[in-house]
Coordinates of C-alpha atoms in Angstrom, one line a residue:
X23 CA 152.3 23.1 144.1
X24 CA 151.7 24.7 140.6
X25 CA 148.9 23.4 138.4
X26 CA 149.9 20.7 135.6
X27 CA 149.8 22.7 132.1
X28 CA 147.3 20.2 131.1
X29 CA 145.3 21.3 134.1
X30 CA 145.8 25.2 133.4
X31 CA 145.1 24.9 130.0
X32 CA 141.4 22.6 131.0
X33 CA 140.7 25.5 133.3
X34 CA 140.9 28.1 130.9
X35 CA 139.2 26.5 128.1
X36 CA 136.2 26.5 130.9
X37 CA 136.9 29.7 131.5
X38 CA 136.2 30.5 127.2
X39 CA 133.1 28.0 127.1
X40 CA 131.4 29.9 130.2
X41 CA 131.9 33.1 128.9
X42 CA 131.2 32.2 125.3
X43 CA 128.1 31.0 126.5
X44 CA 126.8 34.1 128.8
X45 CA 128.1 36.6 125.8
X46 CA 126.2 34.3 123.1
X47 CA 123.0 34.6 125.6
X48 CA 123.4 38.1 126.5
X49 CA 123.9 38.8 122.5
X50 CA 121.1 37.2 121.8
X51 CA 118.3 38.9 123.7
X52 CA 120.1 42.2 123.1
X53 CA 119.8 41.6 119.0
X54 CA 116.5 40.0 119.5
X55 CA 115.2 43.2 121.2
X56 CA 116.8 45.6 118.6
X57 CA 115.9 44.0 115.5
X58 CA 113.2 41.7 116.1
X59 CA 111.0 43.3 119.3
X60 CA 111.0 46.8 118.6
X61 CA 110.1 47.0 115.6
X62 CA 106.7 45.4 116.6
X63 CA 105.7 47.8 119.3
X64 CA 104.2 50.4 117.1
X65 CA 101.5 46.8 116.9
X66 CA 100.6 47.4 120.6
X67 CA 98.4 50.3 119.9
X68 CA 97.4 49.4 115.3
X69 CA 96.7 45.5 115.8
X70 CA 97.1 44.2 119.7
X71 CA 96.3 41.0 119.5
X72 CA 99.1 40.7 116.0
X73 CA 102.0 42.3 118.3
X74 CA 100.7 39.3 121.2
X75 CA 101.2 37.1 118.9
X76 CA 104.0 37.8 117.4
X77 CA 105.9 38.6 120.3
X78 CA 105.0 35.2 121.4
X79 CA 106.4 33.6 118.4
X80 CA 109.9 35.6 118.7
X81 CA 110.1 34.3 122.2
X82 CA 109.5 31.0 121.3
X83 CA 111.7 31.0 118.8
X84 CA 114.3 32.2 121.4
X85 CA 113.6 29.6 123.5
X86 CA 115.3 27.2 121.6
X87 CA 118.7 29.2 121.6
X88 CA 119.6 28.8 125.3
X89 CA 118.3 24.6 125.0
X90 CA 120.8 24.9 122.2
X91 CA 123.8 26.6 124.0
X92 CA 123.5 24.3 126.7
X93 CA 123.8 21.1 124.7
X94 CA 126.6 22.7 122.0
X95 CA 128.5 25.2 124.3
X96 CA 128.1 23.8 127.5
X97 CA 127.9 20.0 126.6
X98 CA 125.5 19.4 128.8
X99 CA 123.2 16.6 128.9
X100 CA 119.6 17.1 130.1
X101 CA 117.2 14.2 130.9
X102 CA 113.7 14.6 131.0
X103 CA 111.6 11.9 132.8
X104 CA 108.0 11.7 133.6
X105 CA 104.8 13.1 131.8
X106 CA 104.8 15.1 128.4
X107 CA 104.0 18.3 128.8
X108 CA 101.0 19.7 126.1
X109 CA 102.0 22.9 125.0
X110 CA 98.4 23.4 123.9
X111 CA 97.4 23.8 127.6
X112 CA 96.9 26.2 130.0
X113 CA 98.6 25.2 132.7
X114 CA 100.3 26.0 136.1
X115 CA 103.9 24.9 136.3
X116 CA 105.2 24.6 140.2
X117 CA 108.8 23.4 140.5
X118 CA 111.8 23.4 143.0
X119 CA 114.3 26.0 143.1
X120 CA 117.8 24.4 143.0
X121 CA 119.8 27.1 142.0
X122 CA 119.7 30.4 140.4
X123 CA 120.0 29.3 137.0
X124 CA 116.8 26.9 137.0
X125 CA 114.9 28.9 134.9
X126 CA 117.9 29.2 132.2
X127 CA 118.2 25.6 131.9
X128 CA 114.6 25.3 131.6
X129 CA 114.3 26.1 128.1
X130 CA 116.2 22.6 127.6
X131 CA 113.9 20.6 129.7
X132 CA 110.7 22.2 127.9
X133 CA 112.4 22.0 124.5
X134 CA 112.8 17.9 125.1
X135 CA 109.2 18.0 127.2
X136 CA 106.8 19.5 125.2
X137 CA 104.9 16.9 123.2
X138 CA 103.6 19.4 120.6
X139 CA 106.6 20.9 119.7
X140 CA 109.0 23.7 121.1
X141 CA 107.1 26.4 119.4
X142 CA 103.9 25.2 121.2
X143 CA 105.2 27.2 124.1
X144 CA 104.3 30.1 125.3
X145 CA 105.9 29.9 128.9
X146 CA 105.5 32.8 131.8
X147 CA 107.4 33.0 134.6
X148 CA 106.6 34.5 137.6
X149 CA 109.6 36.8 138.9
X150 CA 110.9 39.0 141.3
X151 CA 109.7 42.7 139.9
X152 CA 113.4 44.2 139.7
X153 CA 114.1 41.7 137.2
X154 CA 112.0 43.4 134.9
X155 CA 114.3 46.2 134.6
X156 CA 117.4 44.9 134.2
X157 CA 118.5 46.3 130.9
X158 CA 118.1 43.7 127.9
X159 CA 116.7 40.7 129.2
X160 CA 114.1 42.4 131.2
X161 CA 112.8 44.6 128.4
X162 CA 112.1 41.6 126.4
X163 CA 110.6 39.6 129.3
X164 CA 108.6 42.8 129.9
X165 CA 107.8 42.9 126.5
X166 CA 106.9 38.9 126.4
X167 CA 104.3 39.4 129.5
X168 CA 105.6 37.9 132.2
X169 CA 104.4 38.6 135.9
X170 CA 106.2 39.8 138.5
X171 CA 105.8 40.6 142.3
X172 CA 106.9 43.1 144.5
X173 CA 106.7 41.2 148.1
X174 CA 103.4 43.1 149.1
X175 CA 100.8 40.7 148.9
X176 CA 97.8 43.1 148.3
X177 CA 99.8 45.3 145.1
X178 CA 101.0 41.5 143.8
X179 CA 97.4 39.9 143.8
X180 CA 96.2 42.7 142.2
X181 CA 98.7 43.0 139.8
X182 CA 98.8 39.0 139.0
X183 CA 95.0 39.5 138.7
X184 CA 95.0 42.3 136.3
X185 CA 97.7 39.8 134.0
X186 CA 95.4 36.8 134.5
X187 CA 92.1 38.9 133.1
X188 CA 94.5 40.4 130.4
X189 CA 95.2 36.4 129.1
X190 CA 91.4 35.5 129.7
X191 CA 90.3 38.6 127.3
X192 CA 92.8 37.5 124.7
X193 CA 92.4 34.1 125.0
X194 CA 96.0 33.5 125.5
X195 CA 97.3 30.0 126.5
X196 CA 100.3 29.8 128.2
X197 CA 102.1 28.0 130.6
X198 CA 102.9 29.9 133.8
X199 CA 105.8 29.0 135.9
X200 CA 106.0 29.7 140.1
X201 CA 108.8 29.0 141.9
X202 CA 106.5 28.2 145.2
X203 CA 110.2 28.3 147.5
X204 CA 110.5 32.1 146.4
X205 CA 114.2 31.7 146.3
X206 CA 117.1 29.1 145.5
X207 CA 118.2 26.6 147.9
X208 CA 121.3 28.1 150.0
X209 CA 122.5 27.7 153.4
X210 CA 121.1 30.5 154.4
X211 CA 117.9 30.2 152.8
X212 CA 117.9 26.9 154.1
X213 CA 118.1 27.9 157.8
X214 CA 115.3 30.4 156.8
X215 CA 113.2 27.2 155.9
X216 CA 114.0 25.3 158.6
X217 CA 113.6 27.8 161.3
X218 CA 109.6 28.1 159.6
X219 CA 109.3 24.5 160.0
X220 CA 110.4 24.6 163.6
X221 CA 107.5 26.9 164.2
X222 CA 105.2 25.2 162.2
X223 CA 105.7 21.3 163.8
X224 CA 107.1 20.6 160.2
X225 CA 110.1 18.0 159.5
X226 CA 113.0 19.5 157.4
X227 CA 113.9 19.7 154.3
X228 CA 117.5 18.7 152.8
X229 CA 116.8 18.9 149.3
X230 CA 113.9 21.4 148.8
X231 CA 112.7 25.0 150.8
X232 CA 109.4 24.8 152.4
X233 CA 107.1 26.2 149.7
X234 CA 104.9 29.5 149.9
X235 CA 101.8 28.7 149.5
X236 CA 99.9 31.8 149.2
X237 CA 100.8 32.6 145.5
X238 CA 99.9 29.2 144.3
X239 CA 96.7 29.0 146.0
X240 CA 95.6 32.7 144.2
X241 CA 97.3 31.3 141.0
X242 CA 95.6 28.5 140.9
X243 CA 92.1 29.7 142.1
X244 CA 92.3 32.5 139.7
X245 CA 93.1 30.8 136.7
X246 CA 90.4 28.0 137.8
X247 CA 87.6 30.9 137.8
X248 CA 88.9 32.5 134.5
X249 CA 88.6 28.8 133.1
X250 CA 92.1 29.4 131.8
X251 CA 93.8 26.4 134.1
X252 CA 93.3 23.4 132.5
X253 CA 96.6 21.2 134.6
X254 CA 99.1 21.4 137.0
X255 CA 102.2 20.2 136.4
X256 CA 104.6 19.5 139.2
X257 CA 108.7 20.1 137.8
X258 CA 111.5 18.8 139.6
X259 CA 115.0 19.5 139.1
X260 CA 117.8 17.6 139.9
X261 CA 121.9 18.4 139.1
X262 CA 123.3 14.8 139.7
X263 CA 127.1 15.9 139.4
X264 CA 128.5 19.5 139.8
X265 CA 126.0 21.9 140.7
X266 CA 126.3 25.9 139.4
X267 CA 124.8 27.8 141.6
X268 CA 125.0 31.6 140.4
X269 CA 125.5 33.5 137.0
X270 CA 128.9 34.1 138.6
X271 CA 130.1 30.3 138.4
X272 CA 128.7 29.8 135.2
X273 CA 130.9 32.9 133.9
X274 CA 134.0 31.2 135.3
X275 CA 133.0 27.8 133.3
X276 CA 131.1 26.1 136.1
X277 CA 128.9 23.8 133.9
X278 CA 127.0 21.0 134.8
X279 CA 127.4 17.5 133.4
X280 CA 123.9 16.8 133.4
X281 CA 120.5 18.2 134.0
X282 CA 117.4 16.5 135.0
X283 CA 113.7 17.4 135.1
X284 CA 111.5 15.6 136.0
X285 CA 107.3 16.5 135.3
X286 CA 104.3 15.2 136.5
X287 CA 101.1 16.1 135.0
X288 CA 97.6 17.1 137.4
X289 CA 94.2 17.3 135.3
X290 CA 92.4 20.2 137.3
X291 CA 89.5 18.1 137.9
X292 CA 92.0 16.6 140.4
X293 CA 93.0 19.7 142.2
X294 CA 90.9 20.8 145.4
X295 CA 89.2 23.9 145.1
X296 CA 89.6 25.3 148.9
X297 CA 92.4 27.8 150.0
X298 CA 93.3 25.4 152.6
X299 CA 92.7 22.1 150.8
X300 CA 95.0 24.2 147.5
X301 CA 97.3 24.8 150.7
X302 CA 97.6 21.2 151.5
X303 CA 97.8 19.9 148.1
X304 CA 100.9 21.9 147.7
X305 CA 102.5 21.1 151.0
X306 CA 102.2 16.9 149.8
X307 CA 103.6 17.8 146.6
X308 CA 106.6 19.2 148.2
X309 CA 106.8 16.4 150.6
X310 CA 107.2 13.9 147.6
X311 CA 109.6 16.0 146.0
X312 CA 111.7 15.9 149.1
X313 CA 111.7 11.7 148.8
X314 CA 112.1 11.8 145.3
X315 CA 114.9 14.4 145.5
X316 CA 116.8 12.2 148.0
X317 CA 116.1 8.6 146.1
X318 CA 117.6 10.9 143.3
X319 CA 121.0 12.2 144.5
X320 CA 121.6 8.3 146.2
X321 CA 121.0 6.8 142.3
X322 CA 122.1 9.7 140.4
X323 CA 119.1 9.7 138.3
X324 CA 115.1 9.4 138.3
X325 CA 114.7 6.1 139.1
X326 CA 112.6 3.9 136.8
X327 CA 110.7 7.0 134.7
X328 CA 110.3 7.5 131.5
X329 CA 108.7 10.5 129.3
X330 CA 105.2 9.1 128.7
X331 CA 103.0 10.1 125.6
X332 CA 105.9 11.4 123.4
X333 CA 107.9 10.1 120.8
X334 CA 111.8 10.5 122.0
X335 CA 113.6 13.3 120.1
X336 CA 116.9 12.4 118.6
X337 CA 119.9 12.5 121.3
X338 CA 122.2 14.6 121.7
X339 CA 121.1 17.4 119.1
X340 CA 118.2 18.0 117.1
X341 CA 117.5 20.2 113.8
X342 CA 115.7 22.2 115.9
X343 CA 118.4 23.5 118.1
X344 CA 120.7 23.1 115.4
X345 CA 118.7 26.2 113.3
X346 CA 118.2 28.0 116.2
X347 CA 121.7 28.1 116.9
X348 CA 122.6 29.4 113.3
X349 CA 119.8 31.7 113.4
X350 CA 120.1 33.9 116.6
X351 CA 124.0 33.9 116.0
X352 CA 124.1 35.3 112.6
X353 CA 121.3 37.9 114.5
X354 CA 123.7 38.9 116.9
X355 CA 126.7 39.3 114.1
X356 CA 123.9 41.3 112.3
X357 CA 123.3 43.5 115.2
X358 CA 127.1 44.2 116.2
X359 CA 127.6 45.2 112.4
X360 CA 125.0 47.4 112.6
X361 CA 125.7 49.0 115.7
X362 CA 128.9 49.8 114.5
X363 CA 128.1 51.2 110.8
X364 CA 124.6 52.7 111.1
X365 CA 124.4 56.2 112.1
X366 CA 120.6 55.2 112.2
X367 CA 121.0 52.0 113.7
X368 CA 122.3 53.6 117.1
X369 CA 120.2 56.5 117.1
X370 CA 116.9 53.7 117.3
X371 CA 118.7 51.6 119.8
X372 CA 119.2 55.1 121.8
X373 CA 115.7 56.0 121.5
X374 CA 114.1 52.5 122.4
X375 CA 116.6 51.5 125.6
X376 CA 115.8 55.5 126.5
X377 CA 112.0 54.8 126.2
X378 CA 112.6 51.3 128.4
X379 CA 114.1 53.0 131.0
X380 CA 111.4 55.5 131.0
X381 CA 109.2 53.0 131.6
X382 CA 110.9 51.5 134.0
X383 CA 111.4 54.7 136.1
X384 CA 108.2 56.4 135.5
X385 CA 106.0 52.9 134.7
X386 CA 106.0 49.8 135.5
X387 CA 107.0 48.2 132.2
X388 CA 105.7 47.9 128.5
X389 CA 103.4 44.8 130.3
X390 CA 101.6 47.0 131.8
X391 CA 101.3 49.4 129.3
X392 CA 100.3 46.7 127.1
X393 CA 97.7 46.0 129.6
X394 CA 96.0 49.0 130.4
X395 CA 96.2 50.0 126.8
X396 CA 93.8 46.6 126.7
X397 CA 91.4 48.2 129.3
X398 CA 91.2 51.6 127.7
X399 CA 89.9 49.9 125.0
X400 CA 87.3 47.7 126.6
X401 CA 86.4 50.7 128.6
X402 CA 85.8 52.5 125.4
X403 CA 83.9 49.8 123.4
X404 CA 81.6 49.5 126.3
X405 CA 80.6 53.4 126.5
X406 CA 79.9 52.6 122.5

């Protein structure tokens, strides 16, 4: 039987919103890179600790367009339960890996978590090192310091090592964000994790992967040593109706109805300092998650949690989001008009993506250039 036309025409204004919504966020970073990122790298070698900063302060002002697509393009409601988070910390941020889109949706939760303010954040992930050069948005995540691994232990720790000493020396807070499962939560993935289990004399999981524990522990003990940890928070997130799983059904207009996160806050003083006891912590962590995850799904919602120490922002949309929106759109009509009438224009956007993809191919990314650029220095201020 044919579709209704009321049903054909619902499915392809899904169809618009989901692509409206990728192009918006794909425009976005793109324009933000041209006009906004590039134009500070000649910093990175005059005034490093100026081009830090105000890299930090263009990703942060990002930030708050992809919270703002969600809620005015998607229509998504997010929920946030649990402790504030202080943007004015350096912290370690573990959470569950529900999909591929987590991080994306992210921004919301933080945006409506953070009792500071949005632009209190300066939030790292740690990803998977191809991401870094996918053209766009991993030149600006390059660009914004973010770590990434390679799936050799002994390159990663010294590469998460050399970023965590890099921070230290500048006395950069941040917040850095570990996906402990290392993946999203799949059937496949999920056989993976129960097969470990099996071998391990652990239970199984329905709603979360058995975390890696390896990264955490070096995270954690690194960042302890550095005196550059001073929480843990522990993120869980929760898609109570229809669940997107991939960039692909979000394209097609897969959104979700609602979004929850869920944080709980862990002074360091109350973290173990052991590798195993570290190991252990994060194993019970996971096993709560697992209860809480399941109470969740049956009620449809955090049960009985509320934000603690923050004021609630207004629901659904705040000025914040609202300016964002305004801002990074007109930045990406900016862009496109330039593109298209400035001889100039497209020879610098030519020359930068060229000098990215150099980087990519022959480096390992401005972060690291940014980095040893750091060293260099200190090497030469110490021969003074």
């Amino acid at each position: 039987m044919l579709p209704s036309t009321a049903g054909a025409r619902s499915r392809c204004w899904e169809w618009v919103r989901g692509g409206v919504f990728c192009g918006l966020w794909l425009g976005s970073i793109l324009s933000g890179w041209l006009l906004l990122c590039c134009p500070l790298l000649p910093l990175m070698l005059l005034r490093p600790r100026t081009y830090r900063l105000a890299i930090d302060i263009v990703f942060a002002m990002w930030e708050l367009y992809p919270a703002a697509l969600i809620r005015l393009v998607l229509q998504t409601k997010v929920v946030v339960t649990g402790d504030a988070v202080d943007g004015g910390e350096r912290s370690l941020l573990v959470m569950n890996h529900r999909t591929r889109l987590d991080w994306n949706f992210l921004w919301a939760g933080m945006h409506r978590a953070v009792r500071a303010g949005p632009q209190a954040t300066r939030l790292k992930f740690v990803l998977k090192a191809p991401i870094a050069h996918v053209p766009g948005p991993g030149w600006v995540m390059q660009m914004a310091c973010h770590l990434y691994i390679h799936r050799s232990w002994e390159r990663d720790q010294r590469l998460l090592a050399q970023s965590l000493r890099f921070f230290r020396d500048m006395d950069h807070t941040c917040q850095i964000l570990l996906f402990p499962e290392g993946t999203d939560l799949t059937p496949k993935s999920a056989s993976r994790s129960d097969r470990w289990a099996d071998t391990h004399g652990l239970p199984h999981y329905e709603y979360v992967l058995h975390p890696k524990t390896t990264g955490f522990v070096f995270l954690a003990n690194t960042m302890r040593e550095y005196k550059h940890l001073d929480a843990v928070y522990d993120v869980s997130v929760g898609y109570p109706k229809t669940l997107v799983q991939s960039e692909v059904d979000l394209f097609q207009g897969y959104t979700p109805e609602e979004i929850h996160f869920h944080f709980k806050r862990y002074n360091v003083a109350d973290i173990p300092e052991g590798e195993e006891d570290l190991k252990t912590w994060l194993e019970q962590r996971w096993k709560e998650k697992e209860q809480l995850l399941c109470q969740f799904y049956k009620d449809g919602y955090f049960k009985n949690l509320k934000l603690k120490n923050k004021k609630e922002q207004p629901e659904p949309t705040d000025t914040a989001l609202c300016l964002a929106f305004c801002f990074w759109t007109c930045l990406i009509c900016t862009a496109l008009w330039l593109i298209l009438v400035s001889t100039f224009v497209q020879v610098y956007a030519l020359v930068h993506a060229f000098l990215f993809v150099g980087l990519s191919l022959f480096g390992s990314g401005a972060h690291i250039v940014e980095i040893q650029l750091h060293q260099a220095r200190q090497k030469m201020f110490k021969a003074e």
